[in-house]
Amino acid sequence: MKKIIALAMAGLMVTSSMFAWGKKSKKNQIPIGVSMPTKDLQRWNQDGANMKAQLEKAGYKVDLQYANNDIATQTSQIENMVTKGDKVLVIASIDGSALKSVLDKAKNKGISVIAYDRLIMNSDAVSYYATFDNYKVGTIQGDFLVDKLNLKNRSASNPAYIEFFTGSPDDNNINFFFGGAMDVLTPYLNSGVLVCRSGQTSKAQCATLNWSTEEAQKRMENLVSSQGYGPNGTRLDAVYSSNDSCALGITNALVAAGYTADNFPIITGQDCDKPSVKNMLKGIQAMSIFKDTRTLAEKVVGMVDAIMQGRQPEINDRKTYNNGTGVIPSYLCDPVFATTDNYKKLLIDSGYYKESDIK
């Protein structure tokens, strides 16, 4: 009798093992399309790599494409993903308003679309949105400047002087980054405690096409020239920058203008790109928002799993992100800021970077 039970148990284990293998084997055949905007910025390389690694670890077949910041290329790549039958599309758009036509095709084929970090506008094909709390990114940057410039204790007779830079006008996120920062800083501008000498404080005036380091550098060079900024010239206490690629251009221009770590204006940033972390350690960038792309990739994998299993993905925001066709159910990850005081814990101890990456 014991022998019969043992044989039955062994058979059950083999059957269970075959069933489990069969499930995984089947999952390995599910194709997922991942469309990233460019390889030119470090953060999108990391986002794409993390997304591919985590989706493959979960058992999916991944088609990862980069579009070289070209809208037509991204549209064509997504169209190919639709044609070959990818079941879910994860898209970080170049222009959030340029994908409606190709996504209509995805919707007609029953393909779910997850907008990744950048909201895709004016398309009812978007199923979900995964990002960081982008308004909070801006308010953290603004609060940092309030603290470092001691704005709460200043008067209009001794103001702090600032210039403003944000990102690409075709990226919906700048409405939240720049909007959050300006909600914090505008009262100080209105009271005269904070002064922008150039008067360039609107989103359109401060935008940087494609988040380009080169464009940010050119504009900062023009401001240096027109306003006379320099360590022995017109005073400049801070430059608000929505992200690190713009911050890099700003710091390049200010270094060329003669600023050193001893007198460098306070520069904000976002993404903790390696060059910007190095600049923080050199004393020429004050902070950067850390958005752990591993966390965001993990949430997206969870969304993909839920979609493929017919479940509702985890959502923590149903009111903030309206893409013109309605509010998109979203998951917002929490950003934190890095400085020289805490970068080791956030970036090195967590395994995000190796120490040698930023030396």
Tab-separated table of C-alpha atoms in Angstrom:
chain	number	residue	atom	x	y	z
A	1	MET	CA	0.000	0.000	0.000
A	2	LYS	CA	2.845	2.422	0.933
A	3	LYS	CA	4.493	1.667	-2.395
A	4	ILE	CA	1.284	2.487	-4.290
A	5	ILE	CA	0.911	5.799	-2.400
A	6	ALA	CA	4.553	6.652	-3.071
A	7	LEU	CA	4.137	5.953	-6.771
A	8	ALA	CA	0.957	8.028	-6.875
A	9	MET	CA	2.665	10.914	-5.125
A	10	ALA	CA	5.605	10.732	-7.523
A	11	GLY	CA	3.236	10.767	-10.473
A	12	LEU	CA	1.420	13.763	-9.026
A	13	MET	CA	4.700	15.626	-8.572
A	14	VAL	CA	5.712	14.916	-12.168
A	15	THR	CA	2.303	16.033	-13.429
A	16	SER	CA	2.450	19.226	-11.322
A	17	SER	CA	5.947	19.939	-12.539
A	18	MET	CA	4.889	19.454	-16.163
A	19	PHE	CA	1.865	21.688	-15.597
A	20	ALA	CA	3.995	24.435	-14.048
A	21	TRP	CA	6.553	24.172	-16.832
A	22	GLY	CA	3.754	24.264	-19.364
A	23	LYS	CA	2.367	27.451	-17.824
A	24	LYS	CA	5.783	29.143	-17.841
A	25	SER	CA	6.496	27.911	-21.357
A	26	LYS	CA	3.183	29.369	-22.512
A	27	LYS	CA	3.917	32.676	-20.765
A	28	ASN	CA	7.286	32.861	-22.489
A	29	GLN	CA	5.422	33.070	-25.768
A	30	ILE	CA	3.451	36.206	-24.770
A	31	PRO	CA	5.059	39.133	-26.624
A	32	ILE	CA	5.209	42.542	-24.957
A	33	GLY	CA	6.247	45.654	-26.855
A	34	VAL	CA	8.298	48.320	-25.063
A	35	SER	CA	8.822	51.636	-26.857
A	36	MET	CA	11.356	54.096	-25.430
A	37	PRO	CA	12.009	57.585	-26.862
A	38	THR	CA	15.791	57.696	-27.167
A	39	LYS	CA	19.131	56.288	-26.103
A	40	ASP	CA	20.604	59.783	-25.921
A	41	LEU	CA	19.569	60.252	-22.283
A	42	GLN	CA	20.957	57.910	-19.656
A	43	ARG	CA	17.659	57.519	-17.864
A	44	TRP	CA	15.849	55.997	-20.883
A	45	ASN	CA	18.638	53.435	-21.317
A	46	GLN	CA	18.156	52.466	-17.679
A	47	ASP	CA	14.352	52.451	-17.960
A	48	GLY	CA	14.460	50.244	-21.039
A	49	ALA	CA	17.012	47.843	-19.576
A	50	ASN	CA	15.133	47.523	-16.282
A	51	MET	CA	11.820	47.006	-18.064
A	52	LYS	CA	13.222	44.305	-20.370
A	53	ALA	CA	15.015	42.504	-17.532
A	54	GLN	CA	12.010	42.437	-15.219
A	55	LEU	CA	9.506	41.446	-17.911
A	56	GLU	CA	11.776	38.628	-19.083
A	57	LYS	CA	12.274	37.516	-15.491
A	58	ALA	CA	8.483	37.358	-15.208
A	59	GLY	CA	8.445	35.098	-18.251
A	60	TYR	CA	7.488	37.386	-21.147
A	61	LYS	CA	9.027	37.785	-24.582
A	62	VAL	CA	10.098	41.439	-24.896
A	63	ASP	CA	10.511	43.610	-27.972
A	64	LEU	CA	12.381	46.714	-26.761
A	65	GLN	CA	12.748	49.550	-29.276
A	66	TYR	CA	14.337	53.019	-29.068
A	67	ALA	CA	13.115	55.736	-31.444
A	68	ASN	CA	16.056	58.167	-31.513
A	69	ASN	CA	13.731	61.031	-30.491
A	70	ASP	CA	12.028	60.791	-33.887
A	71	ILE	CA	8.214	60.711	-33.827
A	72	ALA	CA	7.890	58.960	-37.198
A	73	THR	CA	10.327	56.256	-36.066
A	74	GLN	CA	8.433	55.651	-32.827
A	75	THR	CA	5.121	55.507	-34.698
A	76	SER	CA	6.548	52.978	-37.162
A	77	GLN	CA	8.037	50.846	-34.377
A	78	ILE	CA	4.730	50.767	-32.503
A	79	GLU	CA	2.863	49.931	-35.701
A	80	ASN	CA	5.181	46.941	-36.196
A	81	MET	CA	4.488	45.819	-32.622
A	82	VAL	CA	0.739	46.001	-33.328
A	83	THR	CA	1.088	44.140	-36.633
A	84	LYS	CA	3.082	41.259	-35.172
A	85	GLY	CA	0.622	40.835	-32.328
A	86	ASP	CA	2.241	42.114	-29.148
A	87	LYS	CA	-0.347	41.707	-26.387
A	88	VAL	CA	0.554	44.766	-24.317
A	89	LEU	CA	2.381	47.936	-25.340
A	90	VAL	CA	4.447	49.897	-22.809
A	91	ILE	CA	5.166	53.309	-24.317
A	92	ALA	CA	7.261	56.255	-23.175
A	93	SER	CA	6.203	58.710	-25.868
A	94	ILE	CA	8.372	61.303	-27.588
A	95	ASP	CA	5.391	63.550	-28.266
A	96	GLY	CA	2.430	62.703	-26.073
A	97	SER	CA	-0.032	63.957	-28.695
A	98	ALA	CA	1.363	62.237	-31.790
A	99	LEU	CA	0.338	58.607	-31.334
A	100	LYS	CA	-3.457	58.623	-31.604
A	101	SER	CA	-3.657	57.063	-35.071
A	102	VAL	CA	-1.331	54.134	-34.401
A	103	LEU	CA	-2.899	53.500	-30.995
A	104	ASP	CA	-6.349	53.368	-32.576
A	105	LYS	CA	-5.035	50.346	-34.478
A	106	ALA	CA	-3.844	48.807	-31.218
A	107	LYS	CA	-7.244	49.332	-29.612
A	108	ASN	CA	-9.030	47.761	-32.591
A	109	LYS	CA	-6.886	44.654	-32.124
A	110	GLY	CA	-7.616	44.500	-28.387
A	111	ILE	CA	-4.056	45.422	-27.384
A	112	SER	CA	-3.715	47.114	-23.990
A	113	VAL	CA	-1.560	50.235	-23.766
A	114	ILE	CA	0.378	51.369	-20.696
A	115	ALA	CA	1.743	54.925	-20.855
A	116	TYR	CA	5.147	54.842	-19.207
A	117	ASP	CA	6.268	57.927	-17.270
A	118	ARG	CA	4.980	60.284	-20.004
A	119	LEU	CA	1.213	60.491	-20.405
A	120	ILE	CA	-0.036	59.807	-23.928
A	121	MET	CA	-2.575	62.492	-24.795
A	122	ASN	CA	-5.864	62.484	-26.740
A	123	SER	CA	-6.084	58.716	-27.130
A	124	ASP	CA	-8.759	56.508	-25.586
A	125	ALA	CA	-6.544	53.503	-26.324
A	126	VAL	CA	-4.480	54.214	-23.182
A	127	SER	CA	-5.465	51.703	-20.520
A	128	TYR	CA	-3.172	52.707	-17.650
A	129	TYR	CA	-0.416	55.128	-16.729
A	130	ALA	CA	2.651	54.305	-14.623
A	131	THR	CA	4.860	57.143	-13.450
A	132	PHE	CA	6.277	58.952	-10.482
A	133	ASP	CA	4.334	61.633	-8.655
A	134	ASN	CA	5.451	64.336	-11.060
A	135	TYR	CA	3.767	67.235	-9.281
A	136	LYS	CA	5.543	66.157	-6.118
A	137	VAL	CA	8.844	66.175	-8.045
A	138	GLY	CA	8.297	69.871	-8.742
A	139	THR	CA	7.226	70.723	-5.210
A	140	ILE	CA	10.271	68.930	-3.751
A	141	GLN	CA	12.524	70.975	-6.033
A	142	GLY	CA	10.696	74.170	-5.108
A	143	ASP	CA	10.825	73.428	-1.380
A	144	PHE	CA	14.539	72.694	-1.670
A	145	LEU	CA	15.131	76.137	-3.164
A	146	VAL	CA	12.963	77.807	-0.500
A	147	ASP	CA	15.118	76.165	2.156
A	148	LYS	CA	18.538	76.737	0.588
A	149	LEU	CA	17.789	80.347	-0.375
A	150	ASN	CA	16.262	81.002	3.055
A	151	LEU	CA	13.260	82.581	1.348
A	152	LYS	CA	11.002	82.427	4.390
A	153	ASN	CA	13.336	84.745	6.282
A	154	ARG	CA	14.309	87.127	3.458
A	155	SER	CA	12.811	90.489	2.568
A	156	ALA	CA	12.373	92.245	-0.755
A	157	SER	CA	15.249	94.531	0.220
A	158	ASN	CA	17.583	91.534	0.070
A	159	PRO	CA	16.111	89.197	-2.547
A	160	ALA	CA	17.519	86.001	-4.017
A	161	TYR	CA	18.087	85.913	-7.781
A	162	ILE	CA	17.036	82.956	-9.943
A	163	GLU	CA	16.505	81.770	-13.525
A	164	PHE	CA	14.200	78.950	-14.645
A	165	PHE	CA	14.575	75.972	-17.012
A	166	THR	CA	12.106	73.194	-17.706
A	167	GLY	CA	11.841	70.448	-20.297
A	168	SER	CA	10.384	69.733	-23.695
A	169	PRO	CA	7.057	71.421	-24.514
A	170	ASP	CA	5.745	68.207	-26.081
A	171	ASP	CA	6.224	66.314	-22.789
A	172	ASN	CA	3.082	66.574	-20.653
A	173	ASN	CA	5.177	65.981	-17.536
A	174	ILE	CA	6.578	69.510	-17.594
A	175	ASN	CA	3.109	70.759	-16.648
A	176	PHE	CA	3.570	68.895	-13.357
A	177	PHE	CA	7.321	69.378	-12.789
A	178	PHE	CA	7.312	73.086	-13.601
A	179	GLY	CA	3.811	73.606	-12.249
A	180	GLY	CA	4.674	72.055	-8.893
A	181	ALA	CA	7.851	74.107	-8.535
A	182	MET	CA	6.149	77.351	-9.547
A	183	ASP	CA	3.258	76.751	-7.143
A	184	VAL	CA	5.885	76.777	-4.396
A	185	LEU	CA	8.004	79.660	-5.723
A	186	THR	CA	5.460	82.062	-7.248
A	187	PRO	CA	4.432	83.627	-3.899
A	188	TYR	CA	8.075	84.579	-3.342
A	189	LEU	CA	8.340	86.004	-6.859
A	190	ASN	CA	5.170	88.020	-6.260
A	191	SER	CA	6.477	89.417	-2.971
A	192	GLY	CA	9.842	90.381	-4.463
A	193	VAL	CA	11.757	88.068	-2.160
A	194	LEU	CA	12.751	86.036	-5.246
A	195	VAL	CA	13.698	87.833	-8.453
A	196	CYS	CA	14.135	86.526	-12.005
A	197	ARG	CA	16.185	89.230	-13.733
A	198	SER	CA	15.379	88.005	-17.263
A	199	GLY	CA	11.649	87.960	-16.545
A	200	GLN	CA	11.468	84.536	-18.206
A	201	THR	CA	9.140	82.691	-15.858
A	202	SER	CA	6.448	81.207	-18.115
A	203	LYS	CA	6.528	77.573	-19.186
A	204	ALA	CA	6.952	78.557	-22.852
A	205	GLN	CA	9.883	80.851	-22.055
A	206	CYS	CA	11.610	78.236	-19.899
A	207	ALA	CA	11.005	75.155	-22.085
A	208	THR	CA	13.945	73.170	-23.500
A	209	LEU	CA	13.187	71.198	-26.658
A	210	ASN	CA	13.868	67.465	-26.247
A	211	TRP	CA	15.302	68.163	-22.784
A	212	SER	CA	18.502	68.926	-24.690
A	213	THR	CA	21.707	69.605	-22.769
A	214	GLU	CA	22.986	71.621	-25.718
A	215	GLU	CA	19.839	73.778	-25.912
A	216	ALA	CA	19.903	74.414	-22.163
A	217	GLN	CA	23.571	75.395	-22.390
A	218	LYS	CA	22.885	77.836	-25.252
A	219	ARG	CA	20.054	79.496	-23.352
A	220	MET	CA	22.108	79.770	-20.154
A	221	GLU	CA	24.996	81.257	-22.149
A	222	ASN	CA	22.571	83.822	-23.574
A	223	LEU	CA	21.343	84.663	-20.065
A	224	VAL	CA	24.921	85.039	-18.830
A	225	SER	CA	25.588	87.427	-21.701
A	226	SER	CA	22.351	89.421	-21.503
A	227	GLN	CA	22.179	89.693	-17.710
A	228	GLY	CA	25.908	89.902	-16.997
A	229	TYR	CA	25.936	86.917	-14.658
A	230	GLY	CA	29.303	85.898	-13.275
A	231	PRO	CA	31.201	85.549	-9.993
A	232	ASN	CA	32.425	89.127	-10.439
A	233	GLY	CA	29.317	90.313	-12.249
A	234	THR	CA	25.569	90.330	-11.703
A	235	ARG	CA	24.496	88.152	-8.817
A	236	LEU	CA	22.819	84.803	-9.521
A	237	ASP	CA	21.870	82.658	-6.535
A	238	ALA	CA	20.061	79.728	-8.173
A	239	VAL	CA	18.846	78.154	-11.378
A	240	TYR	CA	15.758	75.975	-11.260
A	241	SER	CA	16.176	73.021	-13.626
A	242	SER	CA	13.471	70.401	-14.032
A	243	ASN	CA	15.943	67.621	-14.839
A	244	ASP	CA	19.589	66.614	-15.067
A	245	SER	CA	20.101	66.861	-18.820
A	246	CYS	CA	19.116	70.544	-18.651
A	247	ALA	CA	21.119	70.986	-15.439
A	248	LEU	CA	24.226	69.670	-17.210
A	249	GLY	CA	23.919	72.326	-19.912
A	250	ILE	CA	23.344	75.005	-17.281
A	251	THR	CA	26.416	73.989	-15.275
A	252	ASN	CA	28.551	73.843	-18.433
A	253	ALA	CA	27.613	77.441	-19.196
A	254	LEU	CA	28.183	78.624	-15.634
A	255	VAL	CA	31.579	76.924	-15.379
A	256	ALA	CA	32.548	78.673	-18.618
A	257	ALA	CA	31.362	81.954	-17.044
A	258	GLY	CA	33.909	81.480	-14.255
A	259	TYR	CA	31.866	80.032	-11.421
A	260	THR	CA	33.566	77.489	-9.140
A	261	ALA	CA	32.360	75.219	-6.341
A	262	ASP	CA	33.022	78.054	-3.894
A	263	ASN	CA	30.506	80.417	-5.477
A	264	PHE	CA	28.312	78.220	-7.685
A	265	PRO	CA	24.574	79.019	-7.899
A	266	ILE	CA	22.208	76.388	-6.487
A	267	ILE	CA	21.162	74.063	-9.339
A	268	THR	CA	18.289	71.572	-9.077
A	269	GLY	CA	17.833	68.436	-11.181
A	270	GLN	CA	16.027	65.155	-11.641
A	271	ASP	CA	16.958	61.541	-12.514
A	272	CYS	CA	20.316	61.270	-10.699
A	273	ASP	CA	22.128	60.794	-14.004
A	274	LYS	CA	25.767	59.860	-13.477
A	275	PRO	CA	27.218	63.171	-14.780
A	276	SER	CA	24.932	65.104	-12.432
A	277	VAL	CA	25.827	62.958	-9.427
A	278	LYS	CA	29.480	63.625	-10.275
A	279	ASN	CA	28.664	67.340	-10.438
A	280	MET	CA	27.008	67.141	-7.034
A	281	LEU	CA	30.195	65.638	-5.635
A	282	LYS	CA	32.167	68.448	-7.315
A	283	GLY	CA	29.906	71.036	-5.679
A	284	ILE	CA	28.369	72.394	-8.899
A	285	GLN	CA	24.892	70.827	-8.664
A	286	ALA	CA	22.995	70.981	-5.395
A	287	MET	CA	20.453	68.176	-5.733
A	288	SER	CA	18.678	65.769	-8.037
A	289	ILE	CA	15.379	63.952	-7.684
A	290	PHE	CA	15.925	60.195	-7.466
A	291	LYS	CA	13.338	58.171	-9.362
A	292	ASP	CA	14.259	54.514	-8.994
A	293	THR	CA	13.406	53.078	-12.400
A	294	ARG	CA	13.565	49.562	-10.945
A	295	THR	CA	10.509	50.404	-8.840
A	296	LEU	CA	8.632	51.788	-11.838
A	297	ALA	CA	9.520	48.745	-13.945
A	298	GLU	CA	8.269	46.475	-11.145
A	299	LYS	CA	4.907	48.272	-11.102
A	300	VAL	CA	4.585	47.993	-14.880
A	301	VAL	CA	5.333	44.252	-14.777
A	302	GLY	CA	2.569	43.959	-12.186
A	303	MET	CA	0.221	45.815	-14.527
A	304	VAL	CA	1.118	43.529	-17.430
A	305	ASP	CA	0.547	40.433	-15.283
A	306	ALA	CA	-2.838	41.726	-14.144
A	307	ILE	CA	-3.916	42.559	-17.709
A	308	MET	CA	-2.903	39.124	-18.994
A	309	GLN	CA	-4.756	37.447	-16.124
A	310	GLY	CA	-7.875	39.556	-16.582
A	311	ARG	CA	-7.429	41.340	-13.253
A	312	GLN	CA	-7.478	45.015	-12.291
A	313	PRO	CA	-3.907	46.316	-11.909
A	314	GLU	CA	-2.847	48.069	-8.723
A	315	ILE	CA	-3.859	51.737	-9.025
A	316	ASN	CA	-3.345	54.572	-6.524
A	317	ASP	CA	-4.563	57.598	-8.509
A	318	ARG	CA	-7.848	57.995	-10.360
A	319	LYS	CA	-8.149	61.784	-10.519
A	320	THR	CA	-4.922	63.519	-11.581
A	321	TYR	CA	-4.074	62.504	-15.138
A	322	ASN	CA	-6.664	63.395	-17.762
A	323	ASN	CA	-5.324	62.818	-21.262
A	324	GLY	CA	-8.134	64.613	-23.050
A	325	THR	CA	-10.341	61.539	-23.358
A	326	GLY	CA	-10.815	61.037	-19.630
A	327	VAL	CA	-8.857	60.326	-16.474
A	328	ILE	CA	-6.351	57.499	-16.950
A	329	PRO	CA	-6.058	55.054	-14.000
A	330	SER	CA	-2.516	55.540	-12.743
A	331	TYR	CA	0.094	54.254	-10.352
A	332	LEU	CA	2.357	56.979	-8.958
A	333	CYS	CA	5.674	55.979	-7.423
A	334	ASP	CA	7.178	58.228	-4.775
A	335	PRO	CA	10.209	60.403	-5.655
A	336	VAL	CA	12.881	61.483	-3.164
A	337	PHE	CA	15.758	63.910	-3.534
A	338	ALA	CA	19.451	63.130	-3.409
A	339	THR	CA	22.253	65.384	-2.192
A	340	THR	CA	25.828	64.734	-1.129
A	341	ASP	CA	24.406	63.942	2.322
A	342	ASN	CA	22.374	60.903	1.294
A	343	TYR	CA	23.501	59.827	-2.184
A	344	LYS	CA	25.408	56.792	-0.885
A	345	LYS	CA	22.352	55.331	0.815
A	346	LEU	CA	20.021	56.056	-2.117
A	347	LEU	CA	22.288	55.214	-5.038
A	348	ILE	CA	25.188	53.030	-3.905
A	349	ASP	CA	23.879	50.985	-0.982
A	350	SER	CA	20.680	50.250	-2.931
A	351	GLY	CA	22.711	48.814	-5.821
A	352	TYR	CA	21.451	51.400	-8.326
A	353	TYR	CA	25.041	52.441	-9.092
A	354	LYS	CA	28.480	51.203	-8.196
A	355	GLU	CA	30.779	53.672	-6.462
A	356	SER	CA	33.065	53.540	-9.503
A	357	ASP	CA	30.187	54.747	-11.719
A	358	ILE	CA	30.193	58.209	-10.186
A	359	LYS	CA	33.870	58.810	-9.429
